Amino acid sequence: MKSIFKTAGITLLLAGAIPAQPTPPNPTTQIANQVARLTTLLDLTTAQAAQATTILTTAQSTISTLRTTLSTDQTSLESVITTNATSTITQLTAAIGTIDGQILDARSTAEAALYAILTTTQQAKVTTLGGPGILAGGGGPGGRGGPGGPGPRP
């Protein structure tokens, strides 16, 4: 009987010691954090920070819409695989590839727009820090260093 209580007590203690998964920040907070990071790294002016916020917000909005469609297509693909509907598999995989390309396009366009607002000194610093890929974040599915994306820039 003592061992049951002891085991239950240890289980409760360990369960309380395991931290809960933090909730990821919302897109507005993520953008604000990215602009703050860029401001620190590149000494952005107030005007540049405002432009960067607009650029990143536009990209995030585009990517968010694409990710919703991507998620739907991936779920559909999982379903049709079990039915061996090869023509539908072909259509969905092509659509998924197109959406991945559109997400990469949105990120790359944002990186180019961010790079364009920088002074030549700031652009040189970007190059030193690893190239334009540091500007729009990257990472995540399909992003630099994320699953399904190209590796980090050398």
XYZ file of C-alpha atoms in Angstrom:
154
model
C 0.000 0.000 0.000
C 2.856 2.350 0.893
C 4.497 1.705 -2.461
C 1.299 2.685 -4.318
C 1.166 6.010 -2.473
C 4.883 6.500 -2.981
C 4.583 5.812 -6.730
C 1.559 8.109 -7.013
C 3.395 10.852 -5.117
C 6.479 10.592 -7.304
C 4.305 10.629 -10.426
C 2.545 13.797 -9.272
C 5.834 15.470 -8.432
C 7.313 14.616 -11.818
C 4.184 15.704 -13.654
C 4.368 19.074 -11.937
C 8.047 19.425 -12.819
C 7.469 19.027 -16.551
C 6.947 22.484 -18.001
C 3.961 23.040 -20.266
C 4.661 23.793 -23.906
C 4.695 27.552 -24.333
C 2.144 29.044 -26.675
C 3.927 30.502 -29.703
C 3.578 34.259 -30.061
C 0.897 35.577 -32.388
C 1.984 36.900 -35.807
C 1.941 40.546 -34.678
C 4.282 39.728 -31.797
C 6.500 37.625 -34.058
C 6.824 40.534 -36.495
C 7.524 43.006 -33.676
C 10.215 40.635 -32.330
C 11.767 40.265 -35.791
C 11.838 44.034 -36.333
C 13.359 44.515 -32.872
C 16.013 41.913 -33.708
C 16.789 43.610 -37.033
C 16.894 47.002 -35.316
C 19.440 45.652 -32.840
C 21.538 43.883 -35.477
C 21.458 46.582 -38.149
C 20.711 49.810 -36.272
C 17.490 50.395 -38.228
C 16.086 53.902 -38.149
C 12.524 54.471 -36.983
C 11.444 54.864 -40.625
C 13.209 51.630 -41.628
C 11.611 49.771 -38.712
C 8.166 50.983 -39.818
C 8.869 49.874 -43.397
C 10.153 46.514 -42.171
C 6.974 46.026 -40.139
C 4.834 46.700 -43.213
C 6.921 44.374 -45.400
C 6.850 41.540 -42.866
C 3.129 41.982 -42.180
C 2.336 41.735 -45.889
C 4.475 38.602 -46.237
C 2.965 37.035 -43.121
C -0.556 37.637 -44.381
C 0.235 36.034 -47.729
C 2.009 33.083 -46.120
C -0.766 32.531 -43.587
C -3.345 32.168 -46.354
C -1.071 29.808 -48.273
C -0.408 27.676 -45.191
C -4.137 27.197 -44.666
C -4.499 25.900 -48.213
C -1.350 23.814 -47.813
C -2.685 22.188 -44.660
C -5.975 21.335 -46.369
C -4.173 19.845 -49.376
C -1.849 17.803 -47.160
C -4.801 16.397 -45.221
C -6.541 15.530 -48.486
C -3.376 13.867 -49.755
C -3.186 11.654 -46.682
C -6.767 10.555 -47.328
C -6.359 9.779 -51.034
C -3.156 7.825 -50.467
C -5.192 5.208 -48.614
C -7.552 4.892 -51.600
C -4.757 4.692 -54.171
C -6.336 7.519 -56.213
C -3.190 8.149 -58.230
C -4.567 10.941 -60.413
C -5.750 12.843 -57.340
C -2.388 12.198 -55.663
C -0.685 13.726 -58.699
C -2.966 16.781 -58.595
C -2.527 17.338 -54.868
C 1.243 16.888 -54.873
C 1.513 19.369 -57.749
C -0.677 21.827 -55.831
C 1.411 21.347 -52.681
C 4.603 21.970 -54.658
C 3.108 25.136 -56.137
C 2.081 26.405 -52.703
C 5.546 25.667 -51.296
C 6.954 27.725 -54.177
C 4.535 30.562 -53.455
C 5.569 30.581 -49.787
C 9.235 30.712 -50.798
C 8.383 33.521 -53.229
C 6.637 35.533 -50.475
C 9.610 35.083 -48.117
C 12.164 35.917 -50.797
C 10.194 38.968 -51.935
C 10.073 40.185 -48.322
C 13.822 39.610 -47.953
C 14.487 41.587 -51.147
C 12.220 44.435 -50.022
C 13.906 44.531 -46.609
C 17.355 44.494 -48.184
C 16.354 47.370 -50.483
C 15.494 49.685 -47.559
C 18.930 49.249 -45.984
C 21.897 51.555 -46.369
C 25.038 50.171 -47.999
C 26.632 49.865 -44.540
C 23.653 47.865 -43.277
C 23.692 45.704 -46.426
C 27.379 44.929 -45.829
C 26.533 43.906 -42.267
C 23.771 41.604 -43.578
C 26.315 39.940 -45.853
C 28.699 39.490 -42.929
C 25.934 37.989 -40.800
C 24.984 35.361 -43.386
C 23.148 37.061 -46.223
C 19.607 38.286 -46.865
C 18.103 35.104 -45.393
C 18.503 36.635 -41.924
C 16.075 39.430 -42.788
C 12.670 37.756 -43.040
C 13.234 35.068 -40.469
C 13.084 31.864 -42.510
C 12.918 28.649 -40.561
C 9.720 26.694 -40.191
C 8.284 24.284 -42.749
C 9.553 25.141 -46.191
C 11.813 27.895 -44.865
C 15.564 28.040 -44.634
C 16.672 25.500 -42.092
C 13.134 24.187 -41.592
C 11.693 20.826 -42.582
C 11.235 20.629 -46.331
C 13.223 23.798 -46.944
C 16.747 24.472 -48.099
C 19.397 24.270 -45.425
C 20.739 27.324 -43.667
C 22.835 29.665 -45.750
C 26.543 28.897 -45.577
